[in-house]
Amino acid sequence: MTLLTLDRTARGQYTLGEVGSLRNLRRFSAEIRAGDATWTLRRALGGFGQVIIASDGASGARVGRYVPHGFLHLRGVFRGTLTAGETSYDWRAKHQLSSHFAVSSEGVELAHFDAGPQAQPVRVQVEDLTALEPLALLFCCHLVKQMADTAKVGAVAAAGVAVGS
């Protein structure tokens, strides 16, 4: 088992051990890198949809996507299907509104993800690092980080309402 942490290296920039890096972009978008490959993750529908598309940085071709499950995709990042290349993965929270997630393929759990503090927003336990390609692994880190960032924005807004701002 391999333990990895998504570490903050600068504002909006993170590295996941030797696997690659993640850089925040606008509207919950991100750029991820692994070796010489670069991918851009963006929400569909101009940033307003729940579906997230992964595009190759060089060609712009779609190479993956995350589609949430549930009525009208209301489950957001808590359950869905992640496709990277030709492989489909099941993404799910350990329980509803959890900060603990798992990704599996064909019924076999490949990795566990836990949300953490801003300096290390994601902790990952990977069963076999060769069984999960870098695009999928970094994409999952983005999902966890997006969930944490969305929760933080909601908490700040709720605090503003509570104090009458």
C-alpha atoms as a PDB file:
ATOM      1  CA  MET A   1       0.000   0.000   0.000  1.00  0.00           C
ATOM      2  CA  THR A   2       1.247   3.472  -0.921  1.00  0.00           C
ATOM      3  CA  LEU A   3       0.388   6.549   1.151  1.00  0.00           C
ATOM      4  CA  LEU A   4       0.401   9.904  -0.654  1.00  0.00           C
ATOM      5  CA  THR A   5      -0.504  13.449   0.342  1.00  0.00           C
ATOM      6  CA  LEU A   6      -1.556  16.306  -1.903  1.00  0.00           C
ATOM      7  CA  ASP A   7       0.759  19.002  -0.541  1.00  0.00           C
ATOM      8  CA  ARG A   8       0.324  22.728  -1.097  1.00  0.00           C
ATOM      9  CA  THR A   9       3.456  24.176  -2.721  1.00  0.00           C
ATOM     10  CA  ALA A  10       2.162  27.697  -3.479  1.00  0.00           C
ATOM     11  CA  ARG A  11      -1.174  29.460  -3.571  1.00  0.00           C
ATOM     12  CA  GLY A  12      -3.489  27.241  -5.624  1.00  0.00           C
ATOM     13  CA  GLN A  13      -0.711  24.758  -6.494  1.00  0.00           C
ATOM     14  CA  TYR A  14      -0.249  21.247  -5.130  1.00  0.00           C
ATOM     15  CA  THR A  15       1.879  18.150  -5.707  1.00  0.00           C
ATOM     16  CA  LEU A  16       0.981  14.502  -5.145  1.00  0.00           C
ATOM     17  CA  GLY A  17       4.333  12.886  -4.386  1.00  0.00           C
ATOM     18  CA  GLU A  18       6.074  11.749  -7.553  1.00  0.00           C
ATOM     19  CA  VAL A  19       2.743  11.198  -9.336  1.00  0.00           C
ATOM     20  CA  GLY A  20       2.121  14.763 -10.502  1.00  0.00           C
ATOM     21  CA  SER A  21       0.676  18.150  -9.683  1.00  0.00           C
ATOM     22  CA  LEU A  22      -2.615  19.988  -9.527  1.00  0.00           C
ATOM     23  CA  ARG A  23      -3.108  23.726 -10.071  1.00  0.00           C
ATOM     24  CA  ASN A  24      -6.390  25.509  -9.361  1.00  0.00           C
ATOM     25  CA  LEU A  25      -7.956  27.520 -12.153  1.00  0.00           C
ATOM     26  CA  ARG A  26     -11.111  29.651 -12.145  1.00  0.00           C
ATOM     27  CA  ARG A  27     -14.617  28.247 -11.493  1.00  0.00           C
ATOM     28  CA  PHE A  28     -13.496  25.001  -9.827  1.00  0.00           C
ATOM     29  CA  SER A  29     -11.373  24.126 -12.857  1.00  0.00           C
ATOM     30  CA  ALA A  30      -7.876  22.711 -12.563  1.00  0.00           C
ATOM     31  CA  GLU A  31      -4.797  21.803 -14.552  1.00  0.00           C
ATOM     32  CA  ILE A  32      -3.160  18.511 -13.679  1.00  0.00           C
ATOM     33  CA  ARG A  33       0.255  17.282 -14.766  1.00  0.00           C
ATOM     34  CA  ALA A  34       2.002  13.925 -14.669  1.00  0.00           C
ATOM     35  CA  GLY A  35       5.346  13.595 -16.398  1.00  0.00           C
ATOM     36  CA  ASP A  36       5.075  15.277 -19.801  1.00  0.00           C
ATOM     37  CA  ALA A  37       1.263  15.047 -19.911  1.00  0.00           C
ATOM     38  CA  THR A  38      -1.048  17.923 -19.000  1.00  0.00           C
ATOM     39  CA  TRP A  39      -4.827  17.827 -18.655  1.00  0.00           C
ATOM     40  CA  THR A  40      -7.416  20.503 -17.953  1.00  0.00           C
ATOM     41  CA  LEU A  41     -10.446  19.724 -15.794  1.00  0.00           C
ATOM     42  CA  ARG A  42     -13.501  21.940 -16.328  1.00  0.00           C
ATOM     43  CA  ARG A  43     -17.145  21.735 -15.401  1.00  0.00           C
ATOM     44  CA  ALA A  44     -19.472  21.282 -18.349  1.00  0.00           C
ATOM     45  CA  LEU A  45     -22.048  23.950 -19.240  1.00  0.00           C
ATOM     46  CA  GLY A  46     -19.674  26.869 -18.797  1.00  0.00           C
ATOM     47  CA  GLY A  47     -18.842  26.009 -15.200  1.00  0.00           C
ATOM     48  CA  PHE A  48     -22.416  25.596 -13.982  1.00  0.00           C
ATOM     49  CA  GLY A  49     -22.859  21.851 -14.513  1.00  0.00           C
ATOM     50  CA  GLN A  50     -21.874  18.986 -12.223  1.00  0.00           C
ATOM     51  CA  VAL A  51     -20.213  16.971 -15.019  1.00  0.00           C
ATOM     52  CA  ILE A  52     -16.453  17.554 -15.149  1.00  0.00           C
ATOM     53  CA  ILE A  53     -14.584  17.082 -18.429  1.00  0.00           C
ATOM     54  CA  ALA A  54     -10.860  16.236 -18.675  1.00  0.00           C
ATOM     55  CA  SER A  55      -9.154  17.523 -21.827  1.00  0.00           C
ATOM     56  CA  ASP A  56      -5.670  16.822 -23.115  1.00  0.00           C
ATOM     57  CA  GLY A  57      -3.522  19.941 -22.690  1.00  0.00           C
ATOM     58  CA  ALA A  58      -1.807  19.553 -26.063  1.00  0.00           C
ATOM     59  CA  SER A  59      -4.663  18.545 -28.383  1.00  0.00           C
ATOM     60  CA  GLY A  60      -7.736  19.685 -26.450  1.00  0.00           C
ATOM     61  CA  ALA A  61      -9.318  16.265 -27.004  1.00  0.00           C
ATOM     62  CA  ARG A  62     -11.578  14.912 -24.263  1.00  0.00           C
ATOM     63  CA  VAL A  63      -9.773  12.139 -22.391  1.00  0.00           C
ATOM     64  CA  GLY A  64     -12.030  11.670 -19.391  1.00  0.00           C
ATOM     65  CA  ARG A  65     -15.005  12.866 -17.420  1.00  0.00           C
ATOM     66  CA  TYR A  66     -16.797  12.626 -14.112  1.00  0.00           C
ATOM     67  CA  VAL A  67     -20.579  12.156 -14.153  1.00  0.00           C
ATOM     68  CA  PRO A  68     -22.398  12.324 -10.793  1.00  0.00           C
ATOM     69  CA  HIS A  69     -25.133   9.807 -10.033  1.00  0.00           C
ATOM     70  CA  GLY A  70     -28.594  10.472  -8.690  1.00  0.00           C
ATOM     71  CA  PHE A  71     -31.692  12.366  -9.721  1.00  0.00           C
ATOM     72  CA  LEU A  72     -30.618  15.485 -11.657  1.00  0.00           C
ATOM     73  CA  HIS A  73     -27.028  14.732 -10.631  1.00  0.00           C
ATOM     74  CA  LEU A  74     -27.805  16.129  -7.170  1.00  0.00           C
ATOM     75  CA  ARG A  75     -25.345  13.827  -5.408  1.00  0.00           C
ATOM     76  CA  GLY A  76     -22.499  15.946  -6.789  1.00  0.00           C
ATOM     77  CA  VAL A  77     -19.086  14.631  -5.780  1.00  0.00           C
ATOM     78  CA  PHE A  78     -20.470  12.051  -3.359  1.00  0.00           C
ATOM     79  CA  ARG A  79     -21.136   9.334  -5.966  1.00  0.00           C
ATOM     80  CA  GLY A  80     -20.509   9.032  -9.659  1.00  0.00           C
ATOM     81  CA  THR A  81     -18.595   7.491 -12.525  1.00  0.00           C
ATOM     82  CA  LEU A  82     -15.123   8.665 -13.475  1.00  0.00           C
ATOM     83  CA  THR A  83     -13.854   7.744 -16.923  1.00  0.00           C
ATOM     84  CA  ALA A  84     -10.176   8.137 -17.776  1.00  0.00           C
ATOM     85  CA  GLY A  85      -9.217   6.934 -21.235  1.00  0.00           C
ATOM     86  CA  GLU A  86     -10.941   3.587 -21.757  1.00  0.00           C
ATOM     87  CA  THR A  87     -11.349   2.776 -18.041  1.00  0.00           C
ATOM     88  CA  SER A  88     -14.433   3.539 -15.941  1.00  0.00           C
ATOM     89  CA  TYR A  89     -14.182   3.894 -12.177  1.00  0.00           C
ATOM     90  CA  ASP A  90     -16.862   3.998  -9.499  1.00  0.00           C
ATOM     91  CA  TRP A  91     -16.405   7.030  -7.197  1.00  0.00           C
ATOM     92  CA  ARG A  92     -18.259   7.165  -3.903  1.00  0.00           C
ATOM     93  CA  ALA A  93     -18.238   8.706  -0.464  1.00  0.00           C
ATOM     94  CA  LYS A  94     -17.969   6.231   2.401  1.00  0.00           C
ATOM     95  CA  HIS A  95     -21.332   7.590   3.607  1.00  0.00           C
ATOM     96  CA  GLN A  96     -23.545  10.556   2.737  1.00  0.00           C
ATOM     97  CA  LEU A  97     -21.843  13.972   3.139  1.00  0.00           C
ATOM     98  CA  SER A  98     -18.584  12.251   4.044  1.00  0.00           C
ATOM     99  CA  SER A  99     -15.025  13.489   3.617  1.00  0.00           C
ATOM    100  CA  HIS A 100     -13.842   9.900   3.036  1.00  0.00           C
ATOM    101  CA  PHE A 101     -14.020   8.519  -0.501  1.00  0.00           C
ATOM    102  CA  ALA A 102     -13.097   5.396  -2.455  1.00  0.00           C
ATOM    103  CA  VAL A 103     -12.498   4.695  -6.118  1.00  0.00           C
ATOM    104  CA  SER A 104     -12.963   1.225  -7.542  1.00  0.00           C
ATOM    105  CA  SER A 105     -12.985  -0.571 -10.848  1.00  0.00           C
ATOM    106  CA  GLU A 106     -14.896  -3.763 -11.546  1.00  0.00           C
ATOM    107  CA  GLY A 107     -15.768  -4.074  -7.851  1.00  0.00           C
ATOM    108  CA  VAL A 108     -12.165  -3.819  -6.622  1.00  0.00           C
ATOM    109  CA  GLU A 109     -11.275  -0.816  -4.435  1.00  0.00           C
ATOM    110  CA  LEU A 110      -8.127   0.801  -5.814  1.00  0.00           C
ATOM    111  CA  ALA A 111      -7.669   3.793  -3.515  1.00  0.00           C
ATOM    112  CA  HIS A 112      -9.091   5.675  -0.527  1.00  0.00           C
ATOM    113  CA  PHE A 113      -9.146   9.469  -0.292  1.00  0.00           C
ATOM    114  CA  ASP A 114      -9.566  11.629   2.814  1.00  0.00           C
ATOM    115  CA  ALA A 115     -10.112  15.390   2.865  1.00  0.00           C
ATOM    116  CA  GLY A 116      -7.661  17.291   5.045  1.00  0.00           C
ATOM    117  CA  PRO A 117      -6.562  20.823   5.957  1.00  0.00           C
ATOM    118  CA  GLN A 118      -5.638  23.480   3.357  1.00  0.00           C
ATOM    119  CA  ALA A 119      -1.907  22.699   3.496  1.00  0.00           C
ATOM    120  CA  GLN A 120      -2.609  19.025   2.736  1.00  0.00           C
ATOM    121  CA  PRO A 121      -6.163  18.917   1.349  1.00  0.00           C
ATOM    122  CA  VAL A 122      -6.087  15.247   0.269  1.00  0.00           C
ATOM    123  CA  ARG A 123      -4.567  12.093   1.752  1.00  0.00           C
ATOM    124  CA  VAL A 124      -4.549   9.003  -0.462  1.00  0.00           C
ATOM    125  CA  GLN A 125      -4.041   5.311   0.252  1.00  0.00           C
ATOM    126  CA  VAL A 126      -3.415   3.450  -3.003  1.00  0.00           C
ATOM    127  CA  GLU A 127      -3.483  -0.337  -2.989  1.00  0.00           C
ATOM    128  CA  ASP A 128      -1.362  -0.686  -6.162  1.00  0.00           C
ATOM    129  CA  LEU A 129      -0.010   2.509  -7.708  1.00  0.00           C
ATOM    130  CA  THR A 130       0.310   0.821 -11.122  1.00  0.00           C
ATOM    131  CA  ALA A 131      -3.426  -0.061 -11.173  1.00  0.00           C
ATOM    132  CA  LEU A 132      -4.550   3.578 -11.163  1.00  0.00           C
ATOM    133  CA  GLU A 133      -3.234   5.829 -13.915  1.00  0.00           C
ATOM    134  CA  PRO A 134      -2.040   9.355 -12.976  1.00  0.00           C
ATOM    135  CA  LEU A 135      -4.955  11.074 -14.763  1.00  0.00           C
ATOM    136  CA  ALA A 136      -7.501   9.132 -12.686  1.00  0.00           C
ATOM    137  CA  LEU A 137      -5.568   9.551  -9.421  1.00  0.00           C
ATOM    138  CA  LEU A 138      -5.143  13.324  -9.831  1.00  0.00           C
ATOM    139  CA  PHE A 139      -8.735  13.676 -11.078  1.00  0.00           C
ATOM    140  CA  CYS A 140      -9.923  12.025  -7.833  1.00  0.00           C
ATOM    141  CA  CYS A 141      -7.769  14.434  -5.807  1.00  0.00           C
ATOM    142  CA  HIS A 142      -9.469  17.298  -7.640  1.00  0.00           C
ATOM    143  CA  LEU A 143     -12.911  15.893  -6.716  1.00  0.00           C
ATOM    144  CA  VAL A 144     -11.988  15.719  -3.015  1.00  0.00           C
ATOM    145  CA  LYS A 145     -10.471  19.189  -3.091  1.00  0.00           C
ATOM    146  CA  GLN A 146     -13.516  20.567  -4.935  1.00  0.00           C
ATOM    147  CA  MET A 147     -15.797  19.095  -2.260  1.00  0.00           C
ATOM    148  CA  ALA A 148     -13.708  20.693   0.504  1.00  0.00           C
ATOM    149  CA  ASP A 149     -13.566  24.062  -1.299  1.00  0.00           C
ATOM    150  CA  THR A 150     -17.340  24.030  -1.873  1.00  0.00           C
ATOM    151  CA  ALA A 151     -17.948  23.225   1.804  1.00  0.00           C
ATOM    152  CA  LYS A 152     -15.617  26.064   2.827  1.00  0.00           C
ATOM    153  CA  VAL A 153     -17.483  28.576   0.611  1.00  0.00           C
ATOM    154  CA  GLY A 154     -20.794  27.373   2.079  1.00  0.00           C
ATOM    155  CA  ALA A 155     -19.493  27.726   5.653  1.00  0.00           C
ATOM    156  CA  VAL A 156     -18.281  31.272   4.990  1.00  0.00           C
ATOM    157  CA  ALA A 157     -21.636  32.222   3.442  1.00  0.00           C
ATOM    158  CA  ALA A 158     -23.534  30.675   6.376  1.00  0.00           C
ATOM    159  CA  ALA A 159     -21.346  32.552   8.853  1.00  0.00           C
ATOM    160  CA  GLY A 160     -22.089  35.800   7.023  1.00  0.00           C
ATOM    161  CA  VAL A 161     -25.820  35.148   7.233  1.00  0.00           C
ATOM    162  CA  ALA A 162     -25.554  34.198  10.929  1.00  0.00           C
ATOM    163  CA  VAL A 163     -23.851  37.500  11.857  1.00  0.00           C
ATOM    164  CA  GLY A 164     -26.160  39.525   9.604  1.00  0.00           C
ATOM    165  CA  SER A 165     -23.653  40.496   6.912  1.00  0.00           C
END
